PDB file of C-alpha atoms in Angstrom:
ATOM      1  CA  MET N   1     144.134 130.948  90.023  1.00 62.00           C
ATOM      2  CA  ALA N   2     142.062 129.544  87.652  1.00 69.00           C
ATOM      3  CA  ALA N   3     139.065 130.957  89.119  1.00 67.00           C
ATOM      4  CA  GLU N   4     140.802 134.687  89.161  1.00 66.00           C
ATOM      5  CA  GLN N   5     141.776 133.951  85.695  1.00 57.00           C
ATOM      6  CA  GLY N   6     138.167 133.830  84.824  1.00 66.00           C
ATOM      7  CA  TYR N   7     137.203 130.409  84.299  1.00 68.00           C
ATOM      8  CA  GLU N   8     133.731 129.395  85.221  1.00 74.00           C
ATOM      9  CA  ASN N   9     134.962 125.699  86.249  1.00 79.00           C
ATOM     10  CA  GLY N  10     137.126 127.061  88.797  1.00 83.00           C
ATOM     11  CA  GLN N  11     134.707 130.055  90.409  1.00 82.00           C
ATOM     12  CA  ALA N  12     132.580 127.290  90.979  1.00 82.00           C
ATOM     13  CA  ASN N  13     134.335 124.929  92.643  1.00 83.00           C
ATOM     14  CA  VAL N  14     135.735 128.111  94.717  1.00 83.00           C
ATOM     15  CA  ALA N  15     132.167 128.643  96.236  1.00 82.00           C
ATOM     16  CA  TYR N  16     131.015 125.246  96.870  1.00 82.00           C
ATOM     17  CA  LEU N  17     134.428 124.834  99.024  1.00 80.00           C
ATOM     18  CA  LEU N  18     133.479 127.988 100.727  1.00 80.00           C
ATOM     19  CA  ASP N  19     129.750 127.364 100.365  1.00 78.00           C
ATOM     20  CA  GLU N  20     128.629 126.151 103.882  1.00 70.00           C
ATOM     21  CA  HIS N  21     124.896 125.496 103.005  1.00 65.00           C
ATOM     22  CA  LYS N  22     124.712 122.061 101.173  1.00 59.00           C
ATOM     23  CA  SER N  23     122.443 120.443 103.479  1.00 56.00           C
ATOM     24  CA  ILE N  24     119.203 121.538 105.371  1.00 56.00           C
ATOM     25  CA  PHE N  25     120.227 119.933 108.096  1.00 54.00           C
ATOM     26  CA  PRO N  26     124.100 119.419 108.544  1.00 57.00           C
ATOM     27  CA  LEU N  27     125.978 116.786 110.043  1.00 55.00           C
ATOM     28  CA  ASN N  28     127.748 119.705 112.580  1.00 58.00           C
ATOM     29  CA  SER N  29     124.679 120.257 114.182  1.00 57.00           C
ATOM     30  CA  LEU N  30     124.104 116.152 114.353  1.00 60.00           C
ATOM     31  CA  MET N  31     127.590 115.555 115.710  1.00 60.00           C
ATOM     32  CA  PRO N  32     129.084 118.499 117.701  1.00 61.00           C
ATOM     33  CA  TRP N  33     132.325 116.485 117.959  1.00 58.00           C
ATOM     34  CA  THR N  34     133.178 116.711 114.275  1.00 61.00           C
ATOM     35  CA  LYS N  35     135.786 118.442 113.047  1.00 60.00           C
ATOM     36  CA  ARG N  36     135.209 121.987 111.968  1.00 61.00           C
ATOM     37  CA  ARG N  37     136.022 123.724 108.668  1.00 58.00           C
ATOM     38  CA  SER N  38     139.255 125.934 108.419  1.00 59.00           C
ATOM     39  CA  ALA N  39     137.775 129.921 109.161  1.00 58.00           C
ATOM     40  CA  LEU N  40     139.370 130.585 105.273  1.00 60.00           C
ATOM     41  CA  LEU N  41     136.657 128.085 103.998  1.00 67.00           C
ATOM     42  CA  ARG N  42     133.613 129.680 105.899  1.00 71.00           C
ATOM     43  CA  ASN N  43     133.452 132.697 104.246  1.00 78.00           C
ATOM     44  CA  ALA N  44     129.843 133.378 103.056  1.00 82.00           C
ATOM     45  CA  ALA N  45     130.398 137.039 101.631  1.00 85.00           C
ATOM     46  CA  LEU N  46     133.272 135.272  98.888  1.00 86.00           C
ATOM     47  CA  ALA N  47     131.102 132.767  98.055  1.00 86.00           C
ATOM     48  CA  LEU N  48     128.363 134.457  96.843  1.00 88.00           C
ATOM     49  CA  ILE N  49     131.113 136.722  95.291  1.00 87.00           C
ATOM     50  CA  TYR N  50     132.158 133.965  93.403  1.00 85.00           C
ATOM     51  CA  TRP N  51     128.544 131.998  92.756  1.00 85.00           C
ATOM     52  CA  THR N  52     127.205 135.375  91.217  1.00 89.00           C
ATOM     53  CA  ARG N  53     130.968 135.528  88.419  1.00 87.00           C
ATOM     54  CA  SER N  54     129.692 131.291  87.768  1.00 88.00           C
ATOM     55  CA  ALA N  55     126.515 132.419  87.499  1.00 87.00           C
ATOM     56  CA  LYS N  56     127.475 135.522  85.120  1.00 86.00           C
ATOM     57  CA  GLN N  57     128.969 132.602  82.823  1.00 86.00           C
ATOM     58  CA  SER N  58     125.341 131.302  82.355  1.00 83.00           C
ATOM     59  CA  ASN N  59     126.316 128.467  85.103  1.00 87.00           C
ATOM     60  CA  ILE N  60     122.340 127.720  85.934  1.00 89.00           C
ATOM     61  CA  ASP N  61     122.978 126.012  89.297  1.00 89.00           C
ATOM     62  CA  SER N  62     125.342 128.937  90.440  1.00 89.00           C
ATOM     63  CA  MET N  63     122.472 131.233  89.210  1.00 90.00           C
ATOM     64  CA  VAL N  64     120.087 129.212  92.002  1.00 91.00           C
ATOM     65  CA  LYS N  65     122.426 129.635  94.487  1.00 90.00           C
ATOM     66  CA  MET N  66     122.595 133.076  94.437  1.00 90.00           C
ATOM     67  CA  GLY N  67     119.061 132.912  94.456  1.00 91.00           C
ATOM     68  CA  ASP N  68     119.111 130.947  97.649  1.00 90.00           C
ATOM     69  CA  TYR N  69     122.098 133.449  99.335  1.00 90.00           C
ATOM     70  CA  TYR N  70     119.725 136.431  98.555  1.00 91.00           C
ATOM     71  CA  LEU N  71     116.416 134.330  99.988  1.00 90.00           C
ATOM     72  CA  GLU N  72     118.146 133.297 103.229  1.00 88.00           C
ATOM     73  CA  GLY N  73     120.189 136.180 103.626  1.00 88.00           C
ATOM     74  CA  VAL N  74     123.485 133.631 103.779  1.00 86.00           C
ATOM     75  CA  GLY N  75     126.526 136.520 102.882  1.00 83.00           C
ATOM     76  CA  THR N  76     124.060 139.568 102.182  1.00 87.00           C
ATOM     77  CA  ASP N  77     121.339 141.130 103.240  1.00 90.00           C
ATOM     78  CA  PRO N  78     117.964 138.712 102.360  1.00 89.00           C
ATOM     79  CA  ASP N  79     116.559 140.318  99.584  1.00 91.00           C
ATOM     80  CA  ASN N  80     113.165 138.399  98.271  1.00 92.00           C
ATOM     81  CA  GLU N  81     112.993 139.924  95.445  1.00 92.00           C
ATOM     82  CA  LYS N  82     116.865 139.561  93.873  1.00 92.00           C
ATOM     83  CA  ALA N  83     116.099 135.870  94.633  1.00 92.00           C
ATOM     84  CA  ALA N  84     113.008 135.347  93.128  1.00 92.00           C
ATOM     85  CA  THR N  85     115.120 137.948  90.194  1.00 92.00           C
ATOM     86  CA  CYS N  86     117.739 134.508  89.794  1.00 92.00           C
ATOM     87  CA  TYR N  87     115.351 131.910  89.848  1.00 92.00           C
ATOM     88  CA  GLN N  88     113.128 133.437  87.124  1.00 91.00           C
ATOM     89  CA  THR N  89     116.988 134.239  85.428  1.00 90.00           C
ATOM     90  CA  ALA N  90     117.434 130.309  85.501  1.00 90.00           C
ATOM     91  CA  ALA N  91     113.733 128.583  85.125  1.00 89.00           C
ATOM     92  CA  GLU N  92     114.279 131.005  81.509  1.00 86.00           C
ATOM     93  CA  PHE N  93     116.822 128.396  80.375  1.00 78.00           C
ATOM     94  CA  GLN N  94     114.217 125.372  80.951  1.00 73.00           C
ATOM     95  CA  GLN N  95     116.922 123.195  82.761  1.00 79.00           C
ATOM     96  CA  SER N  96     116.240 123.586  86.496  1.00 88.00           C
ATOM     97  CA  ALA N  97     113.548 121.836  88.413  1.00 91.00           C
ATOM     98  CA  GLN N  98     114.888 123.475  91.337  1.00 91.00           C
ATOM     99  CA  ALA N  99     114.713 127.133  90.233  1.00 92.00           C
ATOM    100  CA  LEU N 100     110.886 126.515  88.294  1.00 93.00           C
ATOM    101  CA  TRP N 101     110.220 124.451  92.211  1.00 94.00           C
ATOM    102  CA  ASN N 102     111.409 127.126  93.739  1.00 93.00           C
ATOM    103  CA  LEU N 103     109.246 130.009  91.993  1.00 94.00           C
ATOM    104  CA  GLY N 104     106.311 128.024  92.521  1.00 93.00           C
ATOM    105  CA  TRP N 105     106.948 127.972  96.352  1.00 94.00           C
ATOM    106  CA  MET N 106     107.275 131.757  95.990  1.00 94.00           C
ATOM    107  CA  HIS N 107     104.421 132.782  94.211  1.00 94.00           C
ATOM    108  CA  GLU N 108     102.324 130.137  96.319  1.00 93.00           C
ATOM    109  CA  ASN N 109     103.145 132.169  99.699  1.00 93.00           C
ATOM    110  CA  GLY N 110     103.731 135.315  98.111  1.00 92.00           C
ATOM    111  CA  ILE N 111     107.298 135.644  98.774  1.00 92.00           C
ATOM    112  CA  GLY N 112     109.438 138.416  96.879  1.00 90.00           C
ATOM    113  CA  VAL N 113     106.035 138.192  94.083  1.00 91.00           C
ATOM    114  CA  GLU N 114     102.834 138.781  94.284  1.00 92.00           C
ATOM    115  CA  GLN N 115     100.531 135.785  95.958  1.00 92.00           C
ATOM    116  CA  ASP N 116      98.885 133.476  92.547  1.00 92.00           C
ATOM    117  CA  PHE N 117      97.993 129.877  92.988  1.00 93.00           C
ATOM    118  CA  HIS N 118      97.553 129.368  89.866  1.00 93.00           C
ATOM    119  CA  LEU N 119     100.633 130.074  88.751  1.00 92.00           C
ATOM    120  CA  ALA N 120     102.565 128.487  91.517  1.00 93.00           C
ATOM    121  CA  LYS N 121     100.441 125.006  90.026  1.00 93.00           C
ATOM    122  CA  ARG N 122     102.042 125.761  86.603  1.00 92.00           C
ATOM    123  CA  PHE N 123     105.648 126.425  87.664  1.00 93.00           C
ATOM    124  CA  TYR N 124     105.372 122.988  89.705  1.00 94.00           C
ATOM    125  CA  ASP N 125     103.964 121.507  86.686  1.00 93.00           C
ATOM    126  CA  GLN N 126     106.824 123.073  84.311  1.00 92.00           C
ATOM    127  CA  ALA N 127     109.586 120.971  87.421  1.00 93.00           C
ATOM    128  CA  LEU N 128     108.199 117.625  87.033  1.00 92.00           C
ATOM    129  CA  GLU N 129     108.667 118.479  83.326  1.00 92.00           C
ATOM    130  CA  THR N 130     112.264 119.737  83.087  1.00 91.00           C
ATOM    131  CA  ASN N 131     113.100 116.386  85.697  1.00 90.00           C
ATOM    132  CA  GLN N 132     111.306 113.883  86.513  1.00 91.00           C
ATOM    133  CA  GLU N 133     112.948 112.899  89.975  1.00 91.00           C
ATOM    134  CA  ALA N 134     110.889 116.008  91.524  1.00 90.00           C
ATOM    135  CA  TYR N 135     107.057 113.342  91.175  1.00 92.00           C
ATOM    136  CA  LEU N 136     107.266 113.309  95.087  1.00 93.00           C
ATOM    137  CA  PRO N 137     108.435 116.468  95.930  1.00 92.00           C
ATOM    138  CA  VAL N 138     105.838 118.373  93.596  1.00 93.00           C
ATOM    139  CA  LYS N 139     103.110 116.028  93.891  1.00 93.00           C
ATOM    140  CA  LEU N 140     103.560 116.654  97.767  1.00 94.00           C
ATOM    141  CA  SER N 141     103.448 120.463  97.226  1.00 93.00           C
ATOM    142  CA  LEU N 142     100.603 120.364  94.389  1.00 93.00           C
ATOM    143  CA  LEU N 143      98.260 118.904  96.907  1.00 94.00           C
ATOM    144  CA  LYS N 144      99.038 120.507  99.588  1.00 93.00           C
ATOM    145  CA  LEU N 145      98.687 124.186  96.876  1.00 93.00           C
ATOM    146  CA  ARG N 146      94.938 122.650  96.221  1.00 93.00           C
ATOM    147  CA  MET N 147      93.649 122.430  99.753  1.00 94.00           C
ATOM    148  CA  ARG N 148      95.157 126.313  99.717  1.00 93.00           C
ATOM    149  CA  SER N 149      93.502 126.874  96.288  1.00 92.00           C
ATOM    150  CA  PHE N 150      89.595 125.234  97.372  1.00 92.00           C
ATOM    151  CA  TRP N 151      89.785 126.660 100.992  1.00 92.00           C
ATOM    152  CA  ASN N 152      90.031 130.317  99.171  1.00 91.00           C
ATOM    153  CA  THR N 153      87.800 129.726  96.564  1.00 90.00           C
ATOM    154  CA  ILE N 154      85.009 128.963  99.791  1.00 91.00           C
ATOM    155  CA  THR N 155      85.879 131.995 102.209  1.00 91.00           C
ATOM    156  CA  ASN N 156      86.138 134.467  99.279  1.00 88.00           C
ATOM    157  CA  GLY N 157      89.654 134.882  99.449  1.00 86.00           C
ATOM    158  CA  HIS N 158      91.867 137.836  97.778  1.00 88.00           C
ATOM    159  CA  VAL N 159      94.452 135.236  96.197  1.00 89.00           C
ATOM    160  CA  ASN N 160      93.932 133.855  92.526  1.00 87.00           C
ATOM    161  CA  SER N 161      93.034 130.867  93.071  1.00 88.00           C
ATOM    162  CA  ILE N 162      93.819 127.439  90.296  1.00 85.00           C
ATOM    163  CA  GLN N 163      91.690 127.713  87.180  1.00 82.00           C
ATOM    164  CA  SER N 164      91.664 125.324  84.937  1.00 74.00           C
ATOM    165  CA  GLU N 165      93.252 126.374  81.374  1.00 67.00           C
ATOM    166  CA  PRO N 166      91.417 125.250  77.784  1.00 62.00           C
ATOM    167  CA  GLU N 167      93.257 123.983  75.344  1.00 63.00           C
ATOM    168  CA  PRO N 168      94.029 126.530  72.562  1.00 62.00           C
ATOM    169  CA  LYS N 169      91.545 125.305  68.908  1.00 66.00           C
ATOM    170  CA  LYS N 170      93.342 126.227  66.129  1.00 66.00           C
ATOM    171  CA  ASP N 171      90.788 126.866  62.820  1.00 69.00           C
ATOM    172  CA  TRP N 172      91.986 124.279  60.445  1.00 68.00           C
ATOM    173  CA  SER N 173      91.582 125.414  56.620  1.00 72.00           C
ATOM    174  CA  LEU N 174      90.399 122.499  54.718  1.00 67.00           C
ATOM    175  CA  ARG N 175      94.526 122.128  53.333  1.00 71.00           C
ATOM    176  CA  GLU N 176      95.566 121.810  56.415  1.00 75.00           C
ATOM    177  CA  TRP N 177      93.177 119.185  57.440  1.00 71.00           C
ATOM    178  CA  ILE N 178      93.474 117.215  54.458  1.00 74.00           C
ATOM    179  CA  SER N 179      97.668 117.215  55.517  1.00 75.00           C
ATOM    180  CA  ASN N 180      97.210 116.706  59.140  1.00 73.00           C
ATOM    181  CA  PHE N 181      95.020 113.588  58.475  1.00 70.00           C
ATOM    182  CA  LEU N 182      96.959 111.847  55.690  1.00 70.00           C
ATOM    183  CA  GLU N 183     100.589 112.796  58.116  1.00 72.00           C
ATOM    184  CA  ASP N 184      98.242 111.699  61.288  1.00 64.00           C
ATOM    185  CA  ASP N 185      99.899 108.296  63.064  1.00 52.00           C
ATOM    186  CA  HIS N 186      96.935 105.876  62.816  1.00 50.00           C
ATOM    187  CA  PRO N 187      96.531 103.080  65.887  1.00 47.00           C
ATOM    188  CA  TYR N 188      97.224 101.021  62.822  1.00 46.00           C
ATOM    189  CA  TYR N 189     100.087 101.109  61.869  1.00 49.00           C
ATOM    190  CA  HIS N 190     101.476  99.971  65.032  1.00 49.00           C
ATOM    191  CA  ASP N 191      99.864  96.622  65.263  1.00 50.00           C
ATOM    192  CA  GLY N 192     102.144  93.681  64.332  1.00 50.00           C
ATOM    193  CA  ASP N 193     102.349  90.190  65.468  1.00 49.00           C
ATOM    194  CA  GLU N 194     103.880  88.825  67.846  1.00 49.00           C
ATOM    195  CA  ASP N 195     106.528  88.086  64.806  1.00 50.00           C
ATOM    196  CA  ASP N 196     107.243  91.417  63.848  1.00 51.00           C
ATOM    197  CA  LEU N 197     108.628  91.519  68.022  1.00 49.00           C
ATOM    198  CA  THR N 198     110.575  88.808  67.471  1.00 53.00           C
ATOM    199  CA  ASP N 199     111.632  89.393  63.763  1.00 52.00           C
ATOM    200  CA  PRO N 200     115.616  91.397  64.583  1.00 50.00           C
ATOM    201  CA  THR N 201     115.198  92.380  60.136  1.00 52.00           C
ATOM    202  CA  PRO N 202     114.282  96.015  60.343  1.00 50.00           C
ATOM    203  CA  LYS N 203     110.413  96.703  58.212  1.00 50.00           C
ATOM    204  CA  ASP N 204     108.720  99.915  57.204  1.00 50.00           C
ATOM    205  CA  PRO N 205     107.123 101.492  59.540  1.00 50.00           C
ATOM    206  CA  MET N 206     104.370 102.353  57.246  1.00 50.00           C
ATOM    207  CA  PRO N 207     102.833  99.618  55.211  1.00 50.00           C
ATOM    208  CA  GLY N 208     103.332  99.959  51.517  1.00 52.00           C
ATOM    209  CA  GLY N 209     106.283 101.778  52.150  1.00 52.00           C
ATOM    210  CA  ASP N 210     107.221 105.520  50.918  1.00 53.00           C
ATOM    211  CA  ASP N 211     104.359 105.493  48.263  1.00 55.00           C
ATOM    212  CA  TYR N 212     101.091 105.137  50.546  1.00 51.00           C
ATOM    213  CA  TYR N 213     101.128 108.396  50.303  1.00 53.00           C
ATOM    214  CA  ASP N 214     100.976 108.658  46.290  1.00 57.00           C
ATOM    215  CA  GLU N 215      98.187 105.662  46.458  1.00 56.00           C
ATOM    216  CA  ILE N 216      95.945 108.303  48.429  1.00 56.00           C
ATOM    217  CA  ASP N 217      96.853 111.235  46.804  1.00 64.00           C
ATOM    218  CA  GLU N 218      95.777 108.846  43.572  1.00 69.00           C
ATOM    219  CA  GLY N 219      92.673 107.654  45.037  1.00 70.00           C
ATOM    220  CA  ILE N 220      91.549 110.574  45.921  1.00 79.00           C
ATOM    221  CA  LEU N 221      91.704 112.208  42.610  1.00 77.00           C
ATOM    222  CA  GLU N 222      90.238 108.798  40.992  1.00 80.00           C
ATOM    223  CA  SER N 223      87.482 109.876  43.810  1.00 82.00           C
ATOM    224  CA  LEU N 224      87.219 112.958  42.971  1.00 85.00           C
ATOM    225  CA  ILE N 225      86.993 112.900  38.743  1.00 87.00           C
ATOM    226  CA  ILE N 226      84.328 109.821  39.683  1.00 88.00           C
ATOM    227  CA  VAL N 227      82.193 112.936  41.454  1.00 88.00           C
ATOM    228  CA  GLY N 228      82.431 114.891  38.749  1.00 89.00           C
ATOM    229  CA  LEU N 229      81.537 112.960  36.143  1.00 90.00           C
ATOM    230  CA  ALA N 230      78.473 111.539  37.935  1.00 90.00           C
ATOM    231  CA  ALA N 231      77.167 115.802  39.183  1.00 91.00           C
ATOM    232  CA  ALA N 232      77.656 116.431  35.039  1.00 91.00           C
ATOM    233  CA  LEU N 233      75.532 113.481  34.449  1.00 90.00           C
ATOM    234  CA  VAL N 234      72.818 114.792  36.766  1.00 91.00           C
ATOM    235  CA  PHE N 235      72.893 117.794  35.118  1.00 91.00           C
ATOM    236  CA  LEU N 236      72.403 116.908  31.925  1.00 90.00           C
ATOM    237  CA  VAL N 237      69.985 114.317  33.303  1.00 90.00           C
ATOM    238  CA  TYR N 238      68.176 117.447  34.562  1.00 90.00           C
ATOM    239  CA  TYR N 239      68.423 120.308  31.284  1.00 90.00           C
ATOM    240  CA  ARG N 240      66.994 117.604  29.153  1.00 89.00           C
ATOM    241  CA  GLN N 241      63.513 116.988  31.095  1.00 89.00           C
ATOM    242  CA  GLN N 242      63.105 121.022  31.649  1.00 89.00           C
ATOM    243  CA  ARG N 243      63.546 121.791  28.249  1.00 88.00           C
ATOM    244  CA  GLN N 244      60.912 118.924  27.571  1.00 88.00           C
ATOM    245  CA  LEU N 245      59.086 119.855  29.897  1.00 88.00           C
ATOM    246  CA  ASN N 246      59.452 123.415  28.655  1.00 88.00           C
ATOM    247  CA  HIS N 247      58.222 122.486  24.756  1.00 86.00           C
ATOM    248  CA  ARG N 248      55.227 120.962  25.866  1.00 85.00           C
ATOM    249  CA  ARG N 249      54.213 123.891  28.320  1.00 86.00           C
ATOM    250  CA  ALA N 250      54.509 125.807  24.718  1.00 86.00           C
ATOM    251  CA  MET N 251      52.248 123.562  23.143  1.00 83.00           C
ATOM    252  CA  GLU N 252      49.887 124.451  25.012  1.00 83.00           C
ATOM    253  CA  GLN N 253      49.554 127.861  26.045  1.00 82.00           C
ATOM    254  CA  GLN N 254      49.152 127.633  21.316  1.00 80.00           C
ATOM    255  CA  GLY N 255      46.218 125.407  21.958  1.00 66.00           C
ATOM    256  CA  PRO N 256      45.039 121.787  21.333  1.00 62.00           C
ATOM    257  CA  GLY N 257      45.105 122.015  17.303  1.00 59.00           C
ATOM    258  CA  ALA N 258      48.869 122.674  18.364  1.00 55.00           C
ATOM    259  CA  LEU N 259      49.459 120.114  20.601  1.00 52.00           C
ATOM    260  CA  ALA N 260      47.172 117.404  18.352  1.00 54.00           C
ATOM    261  CA  GLN N 261      50.116 118.312  15.539  1.00 55.00           C
ATOM    262  CA  GLY N 262      52.999 117.529  17.544  1.00 52.00           C
ATOM    263  CA  ALA N 263      52.079 114.822  19.070  1.00 49.00           C
ATOM    264  CA  LEU N 264      50.396 112.125  15.945  1.00 51.00           C
ATOM    265  CA  PRO N 265      51.773 113.106  12.160  1.00 53.00           C
ATOM    266  CA  ALA N 266      49.866 113.216   9.109  1.00 53.00           C
ATOM    267  CA  PRO N 267      48.689 110.660   7.310  1.00 56.00           C
ATOM    268  CA  PRO N 268      50.158 109.820   4.144  1.00 55.00           C
ATOM    269  CA  MET N 269      48.620 110.647   0.746  1.00 56.00           C
ATOM    270  CA  PRO N 270      47.869 108.044  -1.525  1.00 56.00           C
ATOM    271  CA  GLY N 271      50.514 106.613  -3.142  1.00 55.00           C
ATOM    272  CA  GLN N 272      53.064 107.897  -0.713  1.00 52.00           C
ATOM    273  CA  HIS N 273      55.489 105.894   1.380  1.00 53.00           C
ATOM    274  CA  PRO N 274      55.113 106.503   5.345  1.00 53.00           C
ATOM    275  CA  GLY N 275      57.230 109.033   6.603  1.00 51.00           C
ATOM    276  CA  GLN N 276      57.414 110.673   3.334  1.00 53.00           C
ATOM    277  CA  HIS N 277      57.367 114.050   2.193  1.00 51.00           C
ATOM    278  CA  PRO N 278      54.607 115.624   0.000  1.00 53.00           C
ATOM    279  CA  GLY N 279      55.457 116.706  -3.033  1.00 49.00           C
ATOM    280  CA  GLN N 280      59.006 114.064  -2.285  1.00 49.00           C
ATOM    281  CA  GLN N 281      59.322 111.856  -5.457  1.00 50.00           C
ATOM    282  CA  PRO N 282      59.069 107.776  -4.434  1.00 54.00           C
ATOM    283  CA  ASP N 283      62.115 106.290  -3.712  1.00 53.00           C
ATOM    284  CA  GLY N 284      61.804 102.365  -4.828  1.00 53.00           C
ATOM    285  CA  GLY N 285      65.427 101.552  -3.628  1.00 55.00           C
ATOM    286  CA  PHE N 286      67.507  99.708  -5.623  1.00 56.00           C
ATOM    287  CA  PHE N 287      65.368  96.995  -6.740  1.00 60.00           C
ATOM    288  CA  PRO N 288      61.811  98.400  -8.216  1.00 64.00           C
ATOM    289  CA  PRO N 289      59.265  96.419  -5.412  1.00 66.00           C
ATOM    290  CA  PRO N 290      56.464  94.065  -6.791  1.00 66.00           C
ATOM    291  CA  GLY N 291      53.639  95.869  -8.290  1.00 68.00           C
ATOM    292  CA  ASP N 292      55.350  98.469 -10.139  1.00 70.00           C
ATOM    293  CA  PRO N 293      54.953  99.095 -14.039  1.00 70.00           C
ATOM    294  CA  ASN N 294      58.214  98.634 -14.270  1.00 70.00           C
ATOM    295  CA  PHE N 295      58.849  95.736 -12.292  1.00 67.00           C
ATOM    296  CA  ASN N 296      58.255  93.264 -15.427  1.00 69.00           C
ATOM    297  CA  GLN N 297      60.491  95.015 -17.109  1.00 69.00           C
ATOM    298  CA  TRP N 298      63.623  94.533 -14.577  1.00 66.00           C
ATOM    299  CA  VAL N 299      62.527  90.972 -14.647  1.00 62.00           C
ATOM    300  CA  ALA N 300      62.944  90.569 -18.454  1.00 66.00           C
ATOM    301  CA  GLY N 301      66.081  92.654 -18.731  1.00 61.00           C
ATOM    302  CA  GLY N 302      67.480  90.593 -15.905  1.00 53.00           C
ATOM    303  CA  ILE N 303      66.694  87.369 -17.553  1.00 49.00           C
ATOM    304  CA  GLY N 304      68.063  88.218 -21.054  1.00 46.00           C
ATOM    305  CA  HIS N 305      71.536  89.682 -19.407  1.00 45.00           C
TER     306      HIS N 305
END
């Protein structure tokens, strides 16, 4: 009743009760004296109908069973293309390792699809990624597939052999590179002593807490400032040397006399202090120096006061 009302679980249960192909080696074939099922429960065509109804309501296992029925011709005529379509639809959800393995087997043998060893290996690998319990059948299938691919390569077969897929490389900008470097988990972050393993109190996974990245940003900023100041200092020294060099070249072009005048100052005139320009009044300072005619008057005045 539930199946006829459209409940997906009821439809899948009815199809399971009507399914006669639950195992490759059924016990009935090994033990013929066992009691056979009722004729009402041995209707493969009706089972396919309920598998189909359940699969239309996004039941992945029912979709895989539909592919099995079309592949083996149970309850309908064999149709390898429909079986491949059912497996492909179930594999799109990345939830059924059985569907992925079946697709790999079909591509390996060219049943319902074009024979392609490389694509078969991809489906086998996806089946193992989906369910780790498929490790043994997947590894055995890959071993056989590699042997067939090797033989196909040395004999120049027409089937596409297994090829190594290069890892895609992305050209990062400087900003993306710095961001990925800062967000990368370094190995020493996870290094810990035995006390850390026995300590039940949770600790911060990053040294320094949440402020660790802020300290890194400040350190980078300070480094950039220091580099900029050093570059400015180098530029100023270079600019000063260039000015001195240009000045010396200009003096050499004017002649040896100009170079001598620019290098040595003129001797002072009699009665002129060193560093005093011609025509400049002598500056005796606050007190007249000894030997000055005003020195005696200054001394007498100072004594009188």
